[in-house]
Every structure is written in structure tokens, then in C-alpha cells.
Short mmCIF file of C-alpha atoms and ligand atoms in Angstrom, two decimals:
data_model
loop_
_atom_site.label_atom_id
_atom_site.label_comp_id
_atom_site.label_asym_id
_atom_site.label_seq_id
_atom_site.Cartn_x
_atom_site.Cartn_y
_atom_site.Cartn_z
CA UNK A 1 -15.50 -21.42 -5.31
CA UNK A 2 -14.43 -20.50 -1.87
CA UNK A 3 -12.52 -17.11 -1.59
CA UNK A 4 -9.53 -17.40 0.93
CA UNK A 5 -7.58 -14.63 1.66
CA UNK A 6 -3.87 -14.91 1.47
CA UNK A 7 -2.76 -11.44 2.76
CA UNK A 8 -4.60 -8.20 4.15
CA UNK A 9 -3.82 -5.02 2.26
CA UNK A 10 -5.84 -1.76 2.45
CA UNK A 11 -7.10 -0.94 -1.15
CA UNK A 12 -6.69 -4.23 -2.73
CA UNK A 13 -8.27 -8.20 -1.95
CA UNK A 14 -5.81 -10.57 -2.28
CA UNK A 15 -7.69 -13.78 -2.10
CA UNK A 16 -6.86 -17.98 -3.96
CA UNK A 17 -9.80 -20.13 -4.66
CA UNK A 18 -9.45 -23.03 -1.66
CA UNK A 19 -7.85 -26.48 -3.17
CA UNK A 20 -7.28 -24.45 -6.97
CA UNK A 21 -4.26 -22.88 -8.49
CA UNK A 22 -6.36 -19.81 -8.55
CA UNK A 23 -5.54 -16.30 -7.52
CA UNK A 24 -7.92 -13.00 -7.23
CA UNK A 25 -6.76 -9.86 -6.84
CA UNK A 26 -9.85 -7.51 -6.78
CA UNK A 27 -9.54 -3.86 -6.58
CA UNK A 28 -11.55 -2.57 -3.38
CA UNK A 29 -11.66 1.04 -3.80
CA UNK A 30 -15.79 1.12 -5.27
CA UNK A 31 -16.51 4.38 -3.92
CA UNK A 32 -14.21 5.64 -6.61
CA UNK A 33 -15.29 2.91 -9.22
CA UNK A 34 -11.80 1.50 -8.38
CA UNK A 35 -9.52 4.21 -8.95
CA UNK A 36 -6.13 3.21 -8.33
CA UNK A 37 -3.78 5.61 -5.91
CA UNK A 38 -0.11 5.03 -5.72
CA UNK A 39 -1.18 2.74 -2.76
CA UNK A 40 -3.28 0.78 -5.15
CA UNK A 41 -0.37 -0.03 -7.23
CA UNK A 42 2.14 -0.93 -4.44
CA UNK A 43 0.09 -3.24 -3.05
CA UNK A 44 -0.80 -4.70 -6.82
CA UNK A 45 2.67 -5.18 -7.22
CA UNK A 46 3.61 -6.69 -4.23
CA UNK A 47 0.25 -9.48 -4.53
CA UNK A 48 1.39 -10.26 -8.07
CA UNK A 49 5.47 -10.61 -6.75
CA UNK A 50 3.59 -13.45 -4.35
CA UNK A 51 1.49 -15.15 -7.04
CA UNK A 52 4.70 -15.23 -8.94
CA UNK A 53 7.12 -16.94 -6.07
CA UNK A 54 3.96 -19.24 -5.12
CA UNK A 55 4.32 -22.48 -7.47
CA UNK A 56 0.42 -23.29 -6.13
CA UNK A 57 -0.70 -20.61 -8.11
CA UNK A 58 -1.30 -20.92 -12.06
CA UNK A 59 -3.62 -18.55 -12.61
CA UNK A 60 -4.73 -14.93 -11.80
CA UNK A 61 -7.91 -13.22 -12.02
CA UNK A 62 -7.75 -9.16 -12.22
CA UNK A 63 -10.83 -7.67 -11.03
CA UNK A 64 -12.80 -5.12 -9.12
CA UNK A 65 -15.07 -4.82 -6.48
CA UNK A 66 -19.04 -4.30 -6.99
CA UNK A 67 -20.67 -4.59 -10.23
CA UNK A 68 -19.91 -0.81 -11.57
CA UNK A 69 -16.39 -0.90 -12.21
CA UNK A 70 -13.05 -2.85 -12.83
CA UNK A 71 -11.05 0.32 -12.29
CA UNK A 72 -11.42 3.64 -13.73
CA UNK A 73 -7.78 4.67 -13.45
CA UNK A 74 -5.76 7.35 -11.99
CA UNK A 75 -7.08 8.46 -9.25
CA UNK A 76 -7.63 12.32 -9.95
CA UNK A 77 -8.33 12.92 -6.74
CA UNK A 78 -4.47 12.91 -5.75
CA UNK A 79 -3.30 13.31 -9.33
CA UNK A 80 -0.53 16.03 -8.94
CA UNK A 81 1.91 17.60 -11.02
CA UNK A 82 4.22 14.93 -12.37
CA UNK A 83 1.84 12.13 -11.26
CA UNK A 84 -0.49 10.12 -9.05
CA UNK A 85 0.86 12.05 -5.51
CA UNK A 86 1.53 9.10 -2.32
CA UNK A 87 1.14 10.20 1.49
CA UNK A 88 4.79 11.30 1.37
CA UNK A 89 3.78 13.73 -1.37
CA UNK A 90 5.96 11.90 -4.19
CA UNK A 91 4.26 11.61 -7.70
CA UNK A 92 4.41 8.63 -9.22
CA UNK A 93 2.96 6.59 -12.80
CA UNK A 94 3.95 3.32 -10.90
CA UNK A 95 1.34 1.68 -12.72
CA UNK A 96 3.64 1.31 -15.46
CA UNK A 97 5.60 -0.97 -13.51
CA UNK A 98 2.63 -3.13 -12.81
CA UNK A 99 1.62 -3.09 -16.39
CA UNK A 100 5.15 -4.57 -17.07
CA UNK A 101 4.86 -7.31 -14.11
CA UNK A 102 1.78 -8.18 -15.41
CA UNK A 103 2.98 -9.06 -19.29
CA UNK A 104 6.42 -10.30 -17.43
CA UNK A 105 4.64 -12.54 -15.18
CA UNK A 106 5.15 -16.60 -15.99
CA UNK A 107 1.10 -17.13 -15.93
CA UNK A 108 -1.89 -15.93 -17.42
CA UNK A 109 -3.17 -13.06 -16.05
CA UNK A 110 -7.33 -12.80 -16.67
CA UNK A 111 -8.86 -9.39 -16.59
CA UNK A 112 -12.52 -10.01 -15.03
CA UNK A 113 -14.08 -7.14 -16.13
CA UNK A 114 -17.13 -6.50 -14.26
CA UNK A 115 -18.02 -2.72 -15.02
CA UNK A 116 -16.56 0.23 -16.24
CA UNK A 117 -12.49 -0.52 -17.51
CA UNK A 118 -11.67 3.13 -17.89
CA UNK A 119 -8.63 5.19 -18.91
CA UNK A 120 -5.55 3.18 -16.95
CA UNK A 121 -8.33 0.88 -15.63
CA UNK A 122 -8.71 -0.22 -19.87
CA UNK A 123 -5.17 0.00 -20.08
CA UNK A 124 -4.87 -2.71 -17.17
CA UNK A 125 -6.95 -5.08 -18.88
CA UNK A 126 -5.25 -4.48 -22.47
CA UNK A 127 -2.01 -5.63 -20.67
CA UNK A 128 -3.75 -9.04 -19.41
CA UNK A 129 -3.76 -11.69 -21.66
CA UNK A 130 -7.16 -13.02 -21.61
CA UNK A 131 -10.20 -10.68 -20.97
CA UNK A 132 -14.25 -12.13 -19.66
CA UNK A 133 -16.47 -9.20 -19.28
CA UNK A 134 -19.86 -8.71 -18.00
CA UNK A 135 -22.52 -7.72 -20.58
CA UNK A 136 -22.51 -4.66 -19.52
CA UNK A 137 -19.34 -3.43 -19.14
CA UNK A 138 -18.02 -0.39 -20.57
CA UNK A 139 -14.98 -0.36 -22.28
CA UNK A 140 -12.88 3.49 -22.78
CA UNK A 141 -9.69 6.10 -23.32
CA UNK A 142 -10.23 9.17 -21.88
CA UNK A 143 -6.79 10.53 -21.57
CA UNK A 144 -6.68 12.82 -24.19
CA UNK A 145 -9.95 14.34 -22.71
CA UNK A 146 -8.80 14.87 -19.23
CA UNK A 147 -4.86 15.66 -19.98
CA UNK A 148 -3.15 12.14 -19.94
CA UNK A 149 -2.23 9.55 -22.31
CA UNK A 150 -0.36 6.15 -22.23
CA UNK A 151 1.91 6.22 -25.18
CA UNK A 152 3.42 2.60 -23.97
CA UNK A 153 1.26 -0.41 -23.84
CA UNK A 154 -1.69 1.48 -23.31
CA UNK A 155 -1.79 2.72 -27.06
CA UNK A 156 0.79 0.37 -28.78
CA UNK A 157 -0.53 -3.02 -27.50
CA UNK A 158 -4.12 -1.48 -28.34
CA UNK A 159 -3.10 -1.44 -31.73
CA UNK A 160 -1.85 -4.98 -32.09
CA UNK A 161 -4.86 -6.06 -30.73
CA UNK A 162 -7.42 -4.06 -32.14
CA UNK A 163 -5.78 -2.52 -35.55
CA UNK A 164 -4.02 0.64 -35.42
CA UNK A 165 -7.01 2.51 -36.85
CA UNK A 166 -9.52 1.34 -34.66
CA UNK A 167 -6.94 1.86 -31.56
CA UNK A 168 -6.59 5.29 -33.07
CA UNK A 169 -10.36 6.07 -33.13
CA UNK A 170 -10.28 4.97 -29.58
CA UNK A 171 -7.67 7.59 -28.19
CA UNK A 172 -8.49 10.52 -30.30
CA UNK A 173 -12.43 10.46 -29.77
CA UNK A 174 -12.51 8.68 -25.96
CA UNK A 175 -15.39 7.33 -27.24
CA UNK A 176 -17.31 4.39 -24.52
CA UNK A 177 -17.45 0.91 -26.11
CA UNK A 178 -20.51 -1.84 -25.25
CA UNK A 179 -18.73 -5.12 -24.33
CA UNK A 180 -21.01 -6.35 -27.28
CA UNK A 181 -18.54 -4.11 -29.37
CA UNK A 182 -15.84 -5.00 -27.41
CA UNK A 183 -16.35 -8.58 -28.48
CA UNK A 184 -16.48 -7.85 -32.20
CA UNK A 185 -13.28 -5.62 -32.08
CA UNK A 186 -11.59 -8.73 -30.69
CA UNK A 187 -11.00 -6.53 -27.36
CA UNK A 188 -12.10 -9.07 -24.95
CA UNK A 189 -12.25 -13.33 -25.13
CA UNK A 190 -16.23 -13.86 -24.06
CA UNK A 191 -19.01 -11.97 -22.92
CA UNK A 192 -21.33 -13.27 -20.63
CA UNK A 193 -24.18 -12.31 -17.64
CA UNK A 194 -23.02 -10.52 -14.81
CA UNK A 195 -24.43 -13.30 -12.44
CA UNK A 196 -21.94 -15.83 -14.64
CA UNK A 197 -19.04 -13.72 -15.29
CA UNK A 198 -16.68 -15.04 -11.88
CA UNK A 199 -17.38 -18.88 -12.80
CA UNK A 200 -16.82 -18.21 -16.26
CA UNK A 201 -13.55 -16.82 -15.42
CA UNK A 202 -13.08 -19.94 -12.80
CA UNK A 203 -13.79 -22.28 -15.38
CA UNK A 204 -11.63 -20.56 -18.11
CA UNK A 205 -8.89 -20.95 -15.64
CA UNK A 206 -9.57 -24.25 -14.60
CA UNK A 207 -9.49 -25.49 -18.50
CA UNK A 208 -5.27 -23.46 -18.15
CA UNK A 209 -4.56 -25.00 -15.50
CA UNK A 210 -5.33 -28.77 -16.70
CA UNK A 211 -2.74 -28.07 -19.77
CA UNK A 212 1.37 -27.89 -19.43
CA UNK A 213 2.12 -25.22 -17.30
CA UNK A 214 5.94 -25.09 -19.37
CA UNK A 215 3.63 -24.98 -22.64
CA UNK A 216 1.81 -21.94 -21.05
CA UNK A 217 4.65 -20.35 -19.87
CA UNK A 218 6.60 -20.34 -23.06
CA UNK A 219 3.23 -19.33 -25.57
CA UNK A 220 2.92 -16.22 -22.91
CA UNK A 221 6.76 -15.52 -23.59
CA UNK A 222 6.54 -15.42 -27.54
CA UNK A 223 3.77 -13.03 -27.61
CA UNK A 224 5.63 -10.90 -25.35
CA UNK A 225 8.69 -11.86 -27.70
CA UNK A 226 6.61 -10.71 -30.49
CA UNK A 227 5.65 -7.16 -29.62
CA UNK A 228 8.33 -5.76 -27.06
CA UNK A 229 11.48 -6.03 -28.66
CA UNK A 230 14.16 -7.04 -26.78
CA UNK A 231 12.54 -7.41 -23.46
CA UNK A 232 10.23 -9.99 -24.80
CA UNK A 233 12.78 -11.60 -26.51
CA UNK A 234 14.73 -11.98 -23.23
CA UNK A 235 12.06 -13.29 -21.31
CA UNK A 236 11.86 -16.00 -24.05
CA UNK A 237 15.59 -16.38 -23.61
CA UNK A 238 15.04 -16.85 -19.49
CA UNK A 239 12.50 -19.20 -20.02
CA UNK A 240 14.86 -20.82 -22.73
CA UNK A 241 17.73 -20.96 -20.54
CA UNK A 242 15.63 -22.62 -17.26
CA UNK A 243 14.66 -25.63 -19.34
CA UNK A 244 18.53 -25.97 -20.52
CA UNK A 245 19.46 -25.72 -17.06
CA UNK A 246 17.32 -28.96 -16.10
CA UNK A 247 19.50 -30.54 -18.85
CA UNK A 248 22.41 -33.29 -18.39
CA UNK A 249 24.09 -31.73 -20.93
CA UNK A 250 24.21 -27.85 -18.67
CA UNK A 251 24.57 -29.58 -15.48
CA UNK A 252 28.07 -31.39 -17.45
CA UNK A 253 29.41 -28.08 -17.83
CA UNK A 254 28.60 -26.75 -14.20
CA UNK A 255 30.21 -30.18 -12.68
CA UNK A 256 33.21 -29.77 -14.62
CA UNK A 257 33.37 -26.62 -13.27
CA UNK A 258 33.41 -27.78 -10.05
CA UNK A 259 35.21 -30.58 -10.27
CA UNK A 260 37.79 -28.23 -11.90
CA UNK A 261 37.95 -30.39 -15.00
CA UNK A 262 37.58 -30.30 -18.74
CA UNK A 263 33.69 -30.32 -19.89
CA UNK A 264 32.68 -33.41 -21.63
CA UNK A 265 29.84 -32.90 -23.84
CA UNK A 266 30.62 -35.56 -26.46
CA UNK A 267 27.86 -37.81 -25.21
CA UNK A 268 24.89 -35.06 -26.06
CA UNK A 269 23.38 -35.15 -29.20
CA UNK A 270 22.80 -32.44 -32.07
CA UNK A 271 19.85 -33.16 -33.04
CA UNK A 272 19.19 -31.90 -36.72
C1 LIG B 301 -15.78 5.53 -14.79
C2 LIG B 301 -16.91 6.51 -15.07
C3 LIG B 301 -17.27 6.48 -16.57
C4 LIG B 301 -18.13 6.03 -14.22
O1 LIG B 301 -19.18 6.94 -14.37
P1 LIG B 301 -20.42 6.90 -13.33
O2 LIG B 301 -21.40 7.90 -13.80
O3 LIG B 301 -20.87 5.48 -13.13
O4 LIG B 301 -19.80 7.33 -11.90
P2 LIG B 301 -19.32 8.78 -11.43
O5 LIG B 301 -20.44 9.48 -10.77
O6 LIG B 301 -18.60 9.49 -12.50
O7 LIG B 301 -18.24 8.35 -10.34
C5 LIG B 301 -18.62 7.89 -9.05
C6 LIG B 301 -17.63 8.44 -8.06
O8 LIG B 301 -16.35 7.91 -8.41
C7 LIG B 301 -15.44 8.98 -8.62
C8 LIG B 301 -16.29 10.14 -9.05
O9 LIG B 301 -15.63 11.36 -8.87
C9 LIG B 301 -17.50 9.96 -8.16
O10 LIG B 301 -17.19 10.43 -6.87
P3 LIG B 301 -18.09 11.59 -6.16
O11 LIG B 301 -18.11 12.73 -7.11
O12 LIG B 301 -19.45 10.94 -6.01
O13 LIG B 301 -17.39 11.86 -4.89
N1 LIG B 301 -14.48 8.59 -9.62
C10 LIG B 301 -14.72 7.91 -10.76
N2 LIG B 301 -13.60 7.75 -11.45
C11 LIG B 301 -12.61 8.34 -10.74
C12 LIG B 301 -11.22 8.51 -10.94
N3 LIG B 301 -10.60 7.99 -12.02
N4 LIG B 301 -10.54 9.18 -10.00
C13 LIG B 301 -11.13 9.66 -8.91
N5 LIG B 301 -12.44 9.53 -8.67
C14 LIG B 301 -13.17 8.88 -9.59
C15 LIG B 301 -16.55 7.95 -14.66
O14 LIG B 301 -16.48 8.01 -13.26
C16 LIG B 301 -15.26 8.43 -15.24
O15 LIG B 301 -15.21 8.80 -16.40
N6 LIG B 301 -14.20 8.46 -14.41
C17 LIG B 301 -12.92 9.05 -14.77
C18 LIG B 301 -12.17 8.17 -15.74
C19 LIG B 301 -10.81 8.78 -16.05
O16 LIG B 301 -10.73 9.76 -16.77
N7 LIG B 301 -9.73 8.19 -15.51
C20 LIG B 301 -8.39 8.69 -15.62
C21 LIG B 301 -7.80 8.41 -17.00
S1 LIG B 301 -6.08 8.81 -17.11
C22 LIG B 301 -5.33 7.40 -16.43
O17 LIG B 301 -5.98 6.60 -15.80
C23 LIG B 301 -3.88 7.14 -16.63
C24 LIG B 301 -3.23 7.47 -17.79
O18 LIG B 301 -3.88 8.03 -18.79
C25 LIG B 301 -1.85 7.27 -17.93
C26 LIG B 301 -1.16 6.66 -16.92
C27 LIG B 301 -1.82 6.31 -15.77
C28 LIG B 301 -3.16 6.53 -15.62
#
């Protein structure tokens, strides 16, 4: 595969695989085993909001740069009080948000985990719906070890994945996990050599991309559906409502609109 980059940021890659509906966004901040700073986040954010808009894209890779670490979460460096402190001095958890764009996002997201996936660096991966990891990786809370916690996905998702009692043993003891064990707790998809893990994750993506992208779009939506309540359920009801709106039978009741007449929808069918 041949990286191309699509835009320059400062902690982040933002790179698609040349003639592929592939996207990478690696984390480049190794001298801190990919912490992420507010500045991280932002510019997470704004590469997913383009891999979104881009219809050439099907498929994202999450990763991190060098073979040590995926990401290893907050940065403590600038934590502060009330959060992860930017240059302007504002705290902020704005990794939430990107946990949320990443679930809300209209194509699989892959975590390629190719080290340590730490703290809000796990939590990332949790929140992306397929995971490859290198053998070894290293899989880990430590919140409740070095005054955090992510009560949101970060726990709750664990424990839909995982069981609630081995999610549980996870926070409370921020114990490290092999990717082996990782594997058999049904944490991550596939397990393979470091040298292997990218084209493994290129050839998982290439196998998405060859099915129905509306198929894809609408499985992603009912697991959402599934565990977030309402919010799921409306992104279901989006996706719902943009296939209806490629219908005759929605595009009668817009024209009538227009045409400032009565709606005619005895031609459509109920089907039983
Ligand atoms: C990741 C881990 C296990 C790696 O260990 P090791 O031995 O391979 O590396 P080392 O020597 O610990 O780290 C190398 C350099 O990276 C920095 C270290 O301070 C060190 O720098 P120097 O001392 O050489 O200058 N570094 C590593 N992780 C960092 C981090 N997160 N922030 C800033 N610098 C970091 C080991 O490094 C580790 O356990 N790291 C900390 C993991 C952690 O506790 N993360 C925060 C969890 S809380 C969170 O992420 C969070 C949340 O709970 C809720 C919402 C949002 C975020």
C-alpha cells in the first residue's frame, strides 16, 4: 500500500491508501507513546469530519506511530484541573466528542493496535468497531489508579463487549492484558505479527469495502441502536429516512409540495 497524505496536521498523520477507499489516521506523538493533548483531539476530529464528507473513503484505520504504542491517553503532562489544559489554558475531555464521532461515523472505523492501548488510548479502540492488534500489544484501565475514569463508553461499552464482570475486573484492578488475552475476552477481532499487522488491517478493509456500503452503514447503525438509547436509535432513523428520501413515493410528497398540489400516493404499495 502506498501512504498518501491528504492533509498536514501537527500531532496527527492523516494519510488514504493511493487508488483504495482507505483512510489512516495515525497518532504521531511516540515520544509520549501517543498521548493525546487537546490538540490531538482537534485535529482527530477534524480528519474524521473529512473521511466522513469524502464518499472515496469507506474505511478508516486508527493507529499510532512506532511499534510501542497506539495511544496511552491523556496526556498528563498538561492534564489540569477540570481537564486536558490547550495553549489558551482551557481544560477540556474533548475526547469524548471524538469517541462519539467515531461510533456516529457512517463507516467502520478499525483500531490498528500496534502497542500499548492505554487508559483513553483503550478507551479509543473500545469505541472502534473492529480491533487487529499486534502480538504484543498491551491492552489496560488505569484511571482509577492515576485519578480518572470514563464512566461513558469507556466502561459501559466495555461491558457489552467483554461482560460486565470481566469489564469490572478491568477498572477496579488496572490490571495489563496480553493481546493473547485480549483475543479470548473477545476484546479485539485477530491477532497477528507485528511485521503483518498494517496488511492485515488493509486486507480486512479491503474484504468491507467489496460488500454494500448501505448494508454496512445500516449493521453499524443497529449496534449503535442497540446500546445508546436514543441516539443510536436516531442514527438508525437518519439512515432510515436517507433511503426513503431516494424513494418515488418521498419525492411525490416533496413535488406536490412544490407544485402546491394535493400528494398522490395511491400508486405506492404497502407491502405486507
Ligand atoms: C503506556 C505505558 C504503560 C508505557 O510504558 P513504558 O514503560 O513503555 O514507557 P514509559 O517510560 O512509561 O513512557 C515513555 C515516555 O512517555 C511518557 C512517559 O512519561 C515517558 O516520558 P519521559 O518520562 O521519558 O519523559 N508517557 C507515557 N504515557 C503518557 C501519558 N499518558 N501522558 C504523558 N506522558 C506519557 C506507560 O507509559 C503508562 O502507563 N502511561 C500512562 C497511562 C495513563 O495512565 N494514561 C492516562 C489514563 S486516564 C485517560 O487517558 C482518560 C480518562 O481516564 C478519561 C477521559 C480521558 C482520558
Amino acid at each position: 500500500v502506498k501512504w498518501v497524505p491528504i492533509k498536514q496536521y501537527t500531532d496527527i498523520l492523516y494519510e488514504r491508501a493511493e487508488g483504495e477507499g482507505i483512510a489512516k489516521i495515525t497518532i504521531n506523538r511516540p515520544e509520549v507513546r501517543n498521548a493525546f493533548r487537546p490538540l490531538t483531539v482537534m485535529e482527530m476530529i477534524d480528519a474524521f469530519a473529512h473521511a466522513r464528507e469524502d464518499g472515496s473513503i469507506g474505511v478508516v484505520l486508527l493507529t499510532g506511530a512506532g511499534d510501542k504504542a497506539f495511544c496511552s491517553g491523556g496526556d498528563q503532562k498538561v492534564r489540569g484541573e477540570g481537564g486536558y489544559v490547550d495553549d489558551q489554558g482551557i481544560p477540556r475531555l474533548n475526547v469524548l466528542d471524538l469517541q462519539k464521532q467515531i461510533r456516529y461515523l457512517p463507516k467502520p472505523v478499525i483500531a490498528v493496535v500496534n502497542g500499548y492501548a492505554i487508559g483513553g488510548g483503550h478507551v479509543l479502540h473500545v469505541v472502534c468497531d473492529l480491533t487487529i492488534a499486534a502480538e504484543h500489544a498491551i491492552f489496560g484501565q488505569t484511571g482509577p489508579r492515576v485519578g480518572s475514569f470514563d464512566a461513558g463508553y469507556g466502561a459501559t461499552l466495555l461491558g457489552r463487549i467483554v461482560g460486565h464482570k470481566k469489564a469490572k475486573e478491568i477498572w477496579f484492578l488496572c490490571r495489563q492484558y496480553t493481546a493473547q488475552e485480549a483475543l479470548e475476552m473477545g476484546l479485539v477481532n485477530a491477532v497477528v505479527p507485528y511485521e503483518r499487522l498494517e496488511e492485515e488491517a488493509v486486507q480486512w478493509a479491503r474484504e468491507i469495502l467489496e460488500k454494500s456500503p448501505t448494508a454496512i452503514r445500516f449493521l453499524k447503525a443497529a449496534f449503535n441502536a442497540d446500546t445508546d438509547g436514543l441516539a443510536g436509535l436516531q442514527q438508525l432513523a437518519g439512515d432510515a429516512t436517507l433511503l426513503y428520501y431516494l424513494t418515488d413515493e418521498a419525492k411525490e410528497g416533496k413535488n406536490a409540495f412544490l407544485e402546491k398540489r394535493k400528494p398522490d400516493f395511491s400508486k405506492f404499495p404497502r407491502f405486507p
